[in-house]
């Protein structure tokens, strides 16, 4: 069963605007990761946030994690047309194994 | 160059004809995994491996087999492919397990069509 669920499913913004995507999950985790996928290509890791962290930054990316609500958000600031891609969150449930669960993703379209 | 490679990249086959998709990584990673991606469903994990000779099921293992005889290789075997296994397949590896899983490095994908 899918643990991670992103919303919105799709997002269309103008270049320069900020884009926010959300991810919810069901069980406790050790960390949560965000990935990016350009159309039909392999995923690229963006950022990892541990369960004891609340916020993390990397360049124009800002990730927050609220373990009490079992949710995370990815903010891309000052978006560019090159940010057009699908974004996925991934979790490994803290149940003893290392099964990885990806959400269905958010498709971001940045208009130039 | 550090990478995960998959072969073939594209494959069209017929129902019931056994096939193997190879995956190799040159980063000495312990963890390797196979995923399938279908429209609207994101990535679903098929199998993963923590190390040589250690494999475990993901969410959708039915109809697939894997083996991990060497650290660098993790082939995906479809003994009797069926049309519902038509999908985009990704192999991935990760440097270490520790507490939780670290970032995964993905291959370019294999687009499989079963007729």
XYZ file of N, CA and C in Angstrom:
681
model
N 0.856 -1.197 0.000
C 0.000 0.000 0.000
C 0.880 1.231 0.000
N 0.394 2.282 -0.609
C 1.137 3.514 -0.697
C 1.080 4.250 0.625
N 2.214 4.691 1.101
C 2.239 5.470 2.326
C 2.272 6.948 2.005
N 3.161 7.350 1.104
C 3.300 8.762 0.808
C 2.260 9.221 -0.184
N 1.653 10.322 0.095
C 0.699 10.914 -0.836
C 1.037 12.378 -0.959
N 1.228 12.810 -2.221
C 1.537 14.217 -2.442
C 0.285 14.966 -2.876
N 0.278 16.244 -2.536
C -0.724 17.114 -3.129
C -0.102 18.485 -3.312
N -0.467 19.229 -4.317
C -1.479 18.807 -5.288
C -0.917 17.772 -6.266
N -1.757 17.176 -7.069
C -1.296 16.241 -8.081
C -0.581 16.979 -9.193
N -1.029 18.207 -9.467
C -0.407 19.009 -10.506
C -0.446 20.464 -10.091
N 0.570 21.197 -10.525
C 0.711 22.597 -10.148
C 1.320 23.352 -11.312
N 0.683 24.461 -11.680
C 1.183 25.275 -12.780
C 1.390 26.695 -12.275
N 2.612 27.205 -12.420
C 2.925 28.548 -11.904
C 3.759 29.304 -12.926
N 3.927 30.588 -12.694
C 4.777 31.419 -13.537
C 6.207 31.400 -12.998
N 7.128 31.566 -13.897
C 8.533 31.666 -13.512
C 8.690 32.788 -12.484
N 9.474 32.533 -11.448
C 9.687 33.530 -10.409
C 8.814 33.317 -9.185
N 7.697 32.619 -9.364
C 6.821 32.340 -8.227
C 7.390 31.180 -7.404
N 6.835 31.033 -6.202
C 7.212 29.899 -5.355
C 6.252 28.741 -5.582
N 6.768 27.525 -5.428
C 5.943 26.324 -5.577
C 6.018 25.531 -4.285
N 4.871 25.145 -3.777
C 4.820 24.338 -2.559
C 4.099 23.032 -2.829
N 4.738 21.935 -2.436
C 4.155 20.607 -2.579
C 4.137 19.948 -1.216
N 3.112 19.167 -0.973
C 2.945 18.530 0.333
C 2.948 17.015 0.209
N 3.368 16.377 1.283
C 3.444 14.925 1.323
C 2.931 14.457 2.669
N 2.077 13.462 2.658
C 1.613 12.885 3.919
C 1.976 11.409 3.943
N 2.177 10.879 5.124
C 2.534 9.476 5.257
C 1.823 8.902 6.468
N 1.871 7.584 6.607
C 0.988 6.940 7.582
C 1.694 6.408 8.830
N 2.936 5.921 8.679
C 3.587 5.307 9.830
C 4.811 6.119 10.232
N 5.380 5.803 11.358
C 6.566 6.541 11.802
C 7.734 6.206 10.886
N 8.645 7.169 10.760
C 9.738 7.046 9.815
C 11.052 7.463 10.461
N 12.156 7.077 9.842
C 13.477 7.563 10.256
C 13.858 8.826 9.493
N 13.506 8.856 8.210
C 13.740 10.066 7.444
C 12.771 10.125 6.272
N 12.712 11.266 5.662
C 11.864 11.456 4.487
C 12.725 12.122 3.418
N 12.537 11.691 2.200
C 13.368 12.213 1.112
C 12.472 12.741 0.002
N 12.992 13.731 -0.690
C 12.318 14.270 -1.866
C 13.191 14.001 -3.094
N 12.497 13.624 -4.178
C 13.153 13.341 -5.430
C 12.471 14.118 -6.545
N 13.234 14.296 -7.603
C 12.733 14.970 -8.794
C 12.887 14.032 -9.981
N 11.908 14.069 -10.886
C 11.976 13.264 -12.100
C 11.597 14.108 -13.301
N 12.513 14.223 -14.240
C 12.180 14.818 -15.528
C 11.536 13.728 -16.372
N 10.652 14.124 -17.221
C 9.749 13.231 -17.941
C 10.363 11.896 -18.341
N 9.906 10.811 -17.682
C 10.309 9.468 -18.063
C 11.736 9.088 -17.730
N 12.452 9.939 -17.048
C 13.851 9.650 -16.739
C 14.000 9.195 -15.295
N 15.211 8.811 -14.929
C 15.467 8.358 -13.567
C 15.296 9.468 -12.560
N 14.955 9.080 -11.332
C 14.762 10.066 -10.285
C 16.098 10.575 -9.770
N 16.091 11.804 -9.340
C 17.284 12.436 -8.780
C 16.971 12.887 -7.365
N 17.831 12.505 -6.438
C 17.627 12.876 -5.040
C 17.824 14.372 -4.851
N 16.904 14.996 -4.107
C 16.997 16.427 -3.840
C 17.458 16.710 -2.419
N 16.771 16.110 -1.457
C 17.042 16.474 -0.062
C 16.503 15.390 0.856
N 17.160 15.189 1.968
C 16.759 14.213 2.991
C 16.580 14.964 4.299
N 15.497 14.697 4.970
C 15.270 15.314 6.289
C 15.016 14.193 7.289
N 15.702 14.238 8.399
C 15.586 13.196 9.408
C 14.398 13.469 10.316
N 13.958 12.435 10.996
C 12.750 12.550 11.816
C 12.924 13.519 12.982
N 14.168 13.803 13.378
C 14.394 14.744 14.484
C 14.683 16.166 13.980
N 14.536 16.371 12.688
C 14.707 17.705 12.112
C 13.350 18.270 11.742
N 13.210 19.561 11.800
C 11.937 20.196 11.472
C 12.010 20.939 10.139
N 13.197 21.390 9.791
C 13.337 22.168 8.569
C 14.743 21.976 8.024
N 14.834 22.007 6.694
C 16.129 21.877 6.066
C 16.137 22.669 4.773
N 17.286 23.264 4.460
C 17.395 24.075 3.253
C 18.507 23.528 2.371
N 18.308 23.688 1.068
C 19.355 23.375 0.114
C 19.140 24.262 -1.107
N 19.948 25.288 -1.222
C 19.766 26.225 -2.336
C 18.389 26.860 -2.305
N 17.625 26.694 -3.387
C 16.263 27.254 -3.441
C 15.210 26.319 -2.859
N 15.641 25.227 -2.284
C 14.715 24.257 -1.719
C 14.625 24.424 -0.215
N 13.390 24.314 0.274
C 13.172 24.312 1.717
C 12.195 23.193 2.026
N 12.599 22.310 2.916
C 11.749 21.178 3.290
C 11.420 21.289 4.767
N 10.167 21.036 5.086
C 9.755 20.968 6.485
C 9.197 19.585 6.765
N 9.265 19.205 8.020
C 8.747 17.910 8.431
C 8.006 18.079 9.753
N 6.784 17.612 9.783
C 5.977 17.632 11.000
C 5.607 16.193 11.322
N 6.350 15.569 12.225
C 6.114 14.163 12.520
C 4.806 13.952 13.286
N 4.334 14.971 13.985
C 3.064 14.820 14.705
C 1.894 14.739 13.734
N 2.020 15.416 12.594
C 0.977 15.376 11.564
C 1.332 14.398 10.461
N 2.503 13.802 10.562
C 2.970 12.885 9.524
C 2.885 13.553 8.148
N 3.525 14.690 8.052
C 3.474 15.415 6.788
C 4.771 16.180 6.573
N 5.041 16.462 5.296
C 6.217 17.216 4.904
C 5.827 18.141 3.760
N 6.567 19.237 3.625
C 6.334 20.099 2.477
C 7.665 20.442 1.833
N 7.613 20.609 0.522
C 8.776 21.028 -0.268
C 8.426 22.366 -0.892
N 9.225 23.363 -0.614
C 9.053 24.690 -1.193
C 10.208 24.958 -2.143
N 9.869 25.318 -3.362
C 10.873 25.755 -4.338
C 10.667 27.251 -4.521
N 11.663 28.030 -4.175
C 11.519 29.475 -4.288
C 12.032 29.958 -5.637
N 11.480 31.080 -6.074
C 11.917 31.719 -7.324
C 12.047 30.687 -8.437
N 10.956 30.013 -8.736
C 11.001 28.892 -9.670
C 11.452 29.324 -11.065
N 12.016 28.364 -11.769
C 12.507 28.561 -13.133
C 11.849 27.548 -14.047
N 11.840 27.824 -15.323
C 11.253 26.879 -16.270
C 11.924 25.506 -16.151
N 13.217 25.498 -15.824
C 13.955 24.239 -15.697
C 13.509 23.413 -14.491
N 12.719 23.999 -13.599
C 12.190 23.244 -12.459
C 10.987 22.395 -12.861
N 10.499 22.551 -14.065
C 9.390 21.741 -14.556
C 9.765 20.268 -14.490
N 9.017 19.506 -13.701
C 9.334 18.100 -13.451
C 8.252 17.539 -12.534
N 8.378 16.260 -12.228
C 7.543 15.649 -11.193
C 8.377 15.501 -9.930
N 7.737 15.717 -8.795
C 8.422 15.660 -7.513
C 7.752 14.612 -6.627
N 8.578 13.774 -6.011
C 8.089 12.671 -5.201
C 8.702 12.718 -3.810
N 7.895 12.349 -2.824
C 8.461 12.114 -1.510
C 8.616 10.609 -1.332
N 9.563 10.207 -0.513
C 9.815 8.796 -0.253
C 10.089 8.600 1.223
N 9.521 7.557 1.758
C 9.722 7.247 3.174
C 10.079 5.780 3.339
N 10.767 5.496 4.406
C 11.024 4.127 4.814
C 10.358 3.966 6.175
N 9.257 3.248 6.226
C 8.554 3.081 7.504
C 9.469 2.496 8.565
N 9.329 2.977 9.761
C 10.179 2.546 10.862
C 9.621 1.259 11.463
N 9.592 0.214 10.605
C 8.981 -1.046 11.046
C 9.979 -2.185 11.005
N 11.243 -1.862 10.877
C 12.263 -2.898 10.947
C 12.873 -3.293 9.616
N 12.189 -3.025 8.526
C 12.748 -3.352 7.219
C 13.220 -2.102 6.514
N 13.545 -2.234 5.250
C 13.981 -1.077 4.468
C 13.174 -0.955 3.181
N 11.907 -1.297 3.295
C 11.016 -1.075 2.172
C 10.861 0.428 1.988
N 10.885 0.880 0.731
C 10.753 2.306 0.437
C 9.403 2.554 -0.202
N 8.735 3.585 0.260
C 7.410 3.894 -0.280
C 7.425 5.293 -0.863
N 7.096 5.377 -2.141
C 6.999 6.649 -2.840
C 5.542 7.050 -2.967
N 5.321 8.333 -2.961
C 4.003 8.849 -3.264
C 3.783 8.885 -4.760
N 2.572 9.308 -5.151
C 2.218 9.356 -6.569
C 2.826 10.572 -7.256
N 3.309 11.538 -6.509
C 4.033 12.663 -7.080
C 3.192 13.878 -7.385
N 3.873 15.012 -7.474
C 3.264 16.273 -7.913
C 3.940 16.693 -9.197
N 3.130 16.936 -10.221
C 3.685 17.418 -11.495
C 3.700 18.934 -11.480
N 4.887 19.495 -11.570
C 5.051 20.944 -11.545
C 5.370 21.441 -12.946
N 4.627 22.455 -13.366
C 4.890 23.094 -14.650
C 5.148 24.567 -14.403
N 6.336 25.016 -14.779
C 6.712 26.414 -14.590
C 6.732 27.091 -15.950
N 5.876 28.076 -16.100
C 5.750 28.770 -17.384
C 6.736 29.933 -17.458
N 7.445 29.980 -18.563
C 8.436 31.054 -18.763
C 7.768 32.387 -19.123
N 32.862 7.382 -13.835
C 31.676 8.113 -13.420
C 30.786 7.192 -12.585
N 30.355 7.686 -11.422
C 29.476 6.915 -10.554
C 28.107 6.806 -11.213
N 27.620 5.588 -11.354
C 26.328 5.455 -12.011
C 25.687 4.105 -11.754
N 24.394 4.077 -12.044
C 23.606 2.853 -12.068
C 23.196 2.623 -13.519
N 23.508 1.458 -14.034
C 23.170 1.168 -15.421
C 22.143 0.047 -15.478
N 21.273 0.149 -16.469
C 20.245 -0.864 -16.700
C 20.279 -1.260 -18.164
N 20.021 -2.537 -18.395
C 19.909 -3.011 -19.768
C 18.891 -4.127 -19.861
N 18.075 -4.142 -20.923
C 18.051 -3.125 -21.974
C 17.297 -1.881 -21.532
N 17.342 -0.840 -22.306
C 16.579 0.371 -22.021
C 15.142 0.253 -22.526
N 14.964 -0.475 -23.593
C 13.633 -0.697 -24.156
C 13.520 -2.171 -24.520
N 12.354 -2.741 -24.251
C 12.149 -4.150 -24.560
C 10.685 -4.388 -24.848
N 10.438 -5.011 -26.000
C 9.094 -5.462 -26.355
C 9.158 -6.972 -26.441
N 8.279 -7.644 -25.713
C 8.309 -9.100 -25.689
C 6.889 -9.637 -25.705
N 6.778 -10.948 -25.723
C 5.460 -11.586 -25.764
C 5.187 -12.288 -24.445
N 3.922 -12.485 -24.186
C 3.504 -13.145 -22.953
C 4.181 -14.501 -22.801
N 4.737 -14.728 -21.598
C 5.312 -16.024 -21.276
C 6.782 -16.214 -21.609
N 7.380 -15.290 -22.314
C 8.784 -15.452 -22.693
C 9.687 -14.849 -21.626
N 10.406 -15.699 -20.929
C 11.248 -15.274 -19.813
C 12.224 -14.182 -20.227
N 12.396 -13.207 -19.346
C 13.341 -12.133 -19.631
C 14.047 -11.692 -18.358
N 15.207 -11.108 -18.556
C 15.996 -10.561 -17.451
C 16.390 -9.134 -17.771
N 16.195 -8.257 -16.813
C 16.667 -6.885 -16.925
C 17.852 -6.743 -15.962
N 18.977 -6.347 -16.491
C 20.156 -6.256 -15.640
C 20.286 -4.876 -15.013
N 20.900 -4.850 -13.856
C 21.176 -3.601 -13.140
C 22.564 -3.725 -12.520
N 23.368 -2.709 -12.713
C 24.701 -2.721 -12.158
C 25.062 -1.338 -11.619
N 25.749 -1.314 -10.475
C 26.204 -0.038 -9.917
C 27.698 -0.130 -9.603
N 28.385 0.979 -9.795
C 29.826 1.002 -9.591
C 30.224 1.830 -8.371
N 29.324 1.956 -7.415
C 29.580 2.811 -6.255
C 29.769 2.011 -4.970
N 29.826 0.681 -5.082
C 30.005 -0.188 -3.912
C 28.879 -0.027 -2.888
N 27.667 0.240 -3.403
C 26.529 0.427 -2.513
C 26.015 -0.901 -2.001
N 25.583 -0.880 -0.740
C 25.032 -2.098 -0.144
C 23.592 -2.338 -0.576
N 22.816 -1.283 -0.633
C 21.375 -1.396 -0.877
C 21.083 -1.224 -2.365
N 20.280 -2.154 -2.893
C 19.796 -2.019 -4.271
C 18.322 -2.364 -4.306
N 17.634 -1.810 -5.280
C 16.181 -1.952 -5.297
C 15.653 -1.875 -6.721
N 14.494 -2.488 -6.948
C 13.779 -2.383 -8.202
C 12.408 -1.771 -7.942
N 12.020 -0.868 -8.861
C 10.715 -0.218 -8.804
C 10.056 -0.317 -10.174
N 8.738 -0.268 -10.166
C 8.010 -0.057 -11.397
C 7.203 1.223 -11.264
N 7.072 1.907 -12.402
C 6.335 3.168 -12.398
C 5.231 3.099 -13.425
N 4.028 3.308 -12.977
C 2.857 3.309 -13.836
C 2.134 4.635 -13.685
N 1.498 5.100 -14.758
C 0.842 6.421 -14.722
C -0.112 6.553 -13.541
N 0.018 7.637 -12.794
C -0.871 7.908 -11.679
C -0.582 7.124 -10.410
N 0.390 6.208 -10.455
C 0.660 5.367 -9.279
C 2.023 5.628 -8.662
N 2.779 6.525 -9.209
C 4.096 6.772 -8.655
C 5.000 5.564 -8.837
N 5.979 5.426 -7.966
C 6.876 4.277 -8.010
C 6.450 3.273 -6.942
N 6.439 2.034 -7.334
C 6.130 0.972 -6.379
C 7.313 0.017 -6.333
N 7.709 -0.317 -5.121
C 8.892 -1.145 -4.957
C 8.562 -2.617 -5.192
N 9.418 -3.280 -5.956
C 9.206 -4.690 -6.295
C 9.982 -5.566 -5.310
N 11.279 -5.407 -5.302
C 12.180 -6.098 -4.387
C 13.314 -5.155 -4.009
N 13.934 -5.451 -2.875
C 15.136 -4.733 -2.522
C 16.132 -5.712 -1.914
N 17.379 -5.250 -1.842
C 18.443 -6.095 -1.304
C 19.321 -5.257 -0.392
N 19.555 -5.774 0.781
C 20.394 -5.068 1.745
C 21.873 -5.360 1.522
N 22.160 -6.497 0.928
C 23.549 -6.862 0.655
C 23.551 -8.176 -0.130
N 24.712 -8.696 -0.419
C 24.814 -9.939 -1.188
C 24.034 -11.047 -0.480
N 23.233 -11.752 -1.265
C 22.418 -12.876 -0.794
C 21.327 -12.480 0.197
N 21.037 -11.187 0.318
C 19.975 -10.718 1.220
C 18.970 -9.913 0.410
N 17.791 -10.498 0.193
C 16.753 -9.798 -0.566
C 15.451 -9.842 0.206
N 14.564 -8.910 -0.107
C 13.274 -8.865 0.569
C 12.239 -8.260 -0.364
N 10.981 -8.609 -0.111
C 9.905 -8.148 -0.970
C 9.546 -6.701 -0.697
N 9.189 -6.020 -1.793
C 8.599 -4.708 -1.668
C 7.091 -4.832 -1.660
N 6.422 -3.863 -2.253
C 4.958 -3.870 -2.246
C 4.336 -4.706 -3.361
N 5.058 -4.895 -4.456
C 4.481 -5.593 -5.616
C 5.436 -6.650 -6.155
N 5.762 -7.697 -5.377
C 6.748 -8.683 -5.832
C 6.209 -9.787 -6.740
N 4.865 -9.900 -6.819
C 4.301 -11.039 -7.546
C 4.700 -10.997 -9.013
N 5.174 -12.126 -9.515
C 5.549 -12.233 -10.921
C 6.997 -11.874 -11.202
N 7.744 -11.533 -10.178
C 9.140 -11.127 -10.335
C 10.048 -11.976 -9.441
N 11.295 -12.106 -9.889
C 12.340 -12.713 -9.067
C 13.569 -11.830 -9.138
N 14.388 -11.906 -8.098
C 15.654 -11.179 -8.095
C 16.717 -12.080 -7.500
N 17.969 -11.705 -7.715
C 19.080 -12.378 -7.060
C 20.176 -11.352 -6.817
N 20.973 -11.585 -5.779
C 22.095 -10.673 -5.481
C 23.298 -11.550 -5.149
N 23.967 -11.969 -6.208
C 25.129 -12.832 -6.034
C 26.425 -12.020 -5.916
N 26.393 -10.834 -6.475
C 27.531 -9.926 -6.378
C 27.004 -8.584 -5.888
N 27.858 -7.844 -5.217
C 27.413 -6.580 -4.649
C 26.979 -5.597 -5.723
N 27.626 -5.604 -6.877
C 27.358 -4.593 -7.887
C 26.142 -4.891 -8.753
N 25.682 -6.132 -8.797
C 24.615 -6.512 -9.733
C 23.339 -6.955 -9.033
N 22.206 -6.588 -9.620
C 20.913 -6.940 -9.034
C 19.906 -7.129 -10.168
N 19.943 -8.263 -10.855
C 19.046 -8.475 -11.993
C 17.603 -8.730 -11.568
N 16.705 -8.293 -12.423
C 15.264 -8.510 -12.237
C 14.823 -9.530 -13.276
N 14.189 -10.595 -12.818
C 13.800 -11.697 -13.693
C 12.283 -11.792 -13.738
N 11.754 -11.848 -14.954
C 10.336 -12.109 -15.163
C 10.251 -13.482 -15.808
N 9.854 -14.486 -15.023
C 9.847 -15.861 -15.514
C 8.792 -16.066 -16.613
N 7.635 -15.472 -16.437
C 6.554 -15.620 -17.417
C 5.813 -14.284 -17.502
N 6.363 -13.362 -18.264
C 5.781 -12.010 -18.306
C 4.334 -12.013 -18.785
N 3.571 -11.106 -18.228
C 2.182 -10.923 -18.649
C 1.968 -9.448 -18.989
N 0.922 -9.145 -19.763
C 0.694 -7.754 -20.178
C 0.603 -6.768 -19.013
N 0.143 -7.219 -17.838
C 0.045 -6.281 -16.710
C 1.408 -5.932 -16.113
N 2.464 -6.508 -16.666
C 3.816 -6.129 -16.250
C 4.439 -5.117 -17.211
N 3.655 -4.693 -18.179
C 4.073 -3.585 -19.030
C 4.215 -2.345 -18.160
N 5.415 -1.772 -18.140
C 5.669 -0.667 -17.215
C 7.047 -0.086 -17.486
N 7.360 0.974 -16.742
C 8.696 1.565 -16.742
C 9.380 1.105 -15.458
N 10.526 0.463 -15.609
C 11.204 -0.116 -14.461
C 12.483 0.662 -14.144
N 12.682 0.881 -12.854
C 13.885 1.578 -12.396
C 14.631 0.737 -11.372
N 15.936 0.723 -11.525
C 16.821 0.158 -10.523
C 17.450 1.308 -9.751
N 17.717 1.077 -8.483
C 18.327 2.134 -7.676
C 19.287 1.509 -6.675
N 20.251 2.300 -6.216
C 21.162 1.831 -5.179
C 21.363 2.934 -4.153
N 21.786 2.533 -2.971
C 21.975 3.499 -1.887
C 23.232 3.133 -1.121
N 23.993 4.132 -0.672
C 25.318 3.873 -0.103
C 25.347 3.100 1.203
N 24.369 3.294 2.079
C 24.426 2.566 3.328
C 23.067 2.579 3.987
N 22.920 1.718 4.934
C 21.637 1.603 5.589
C 21.641 2.401 6.890
N 22.408 2.034 7.826
C 22.459 2.768 9.083
C 21.081 2.868 9.697
N 20.720 4.019 10.191
C 19.382 4.253 10.737
C 18.550 4.850 9.620
N 17.620 4.072 9.096
C 16.867 4.552 7.953
C 17.682 4.372 6.683
N 17.165 4.863 5.619
C 17.805 4.696 4.322
C 18.299 6.038 3.819
N 19.432 6.031 3.156
C 19.978 7.265 2.631
C 19.540 7.472 1.185
N 20.056 8.493 0.569
C 19.591 8.836 -0.776
C 19.840 7.664 -1.728
N 18.898 7.503 -2.639
C 19.012 6.456 -3.642
C 19.423 7.075 -4.973
N 20.261 6.333 -5.686
C 20.723 6.732 -7.008
C 20.010 5.836 -8.017
N 19.375 6.470 -8.977
C 18.537 5.731 -9.914
C 19.211 5.519 -11.265
N 18.885 4.374 -11.856
C 19.269 4.131 -13.233
C 18.352 4.879 -14.188
N 18.607 4.783 -15.491
C 17.854 5.552 -16.482
C 16.485 4.981 -16.801
N 16.220 3.749 -16.360
C 14.911 3.153 -16.609
C 14.920 2.166 -17.761
N 14.029 1.193 -17.684
C 13.806 0.212 -18.746
C 12.318 0.208 -19.048
N 11.992 0.528 -20.294
C 10.575 0.537 -20.678
C 10.255 -0.818 -21.278
N 9.392 -1.557 -20.580
C 9.026 -2.916 -20.984
C 7.594 -2.951 -21.469
N 7.402 -3.563 -22.623
C 6.058 -3.797 -23.164
C 5.890 -5.288 -23.367
N 4.832 -5.841 -22.779
C 4.519 -7.257 -22.931
C 3.219 -7.378 -23.716
N 3.285 -8.039 -24.863
C 2.083 -8.135 -25.722
C 1.434 -9.515 -25.622
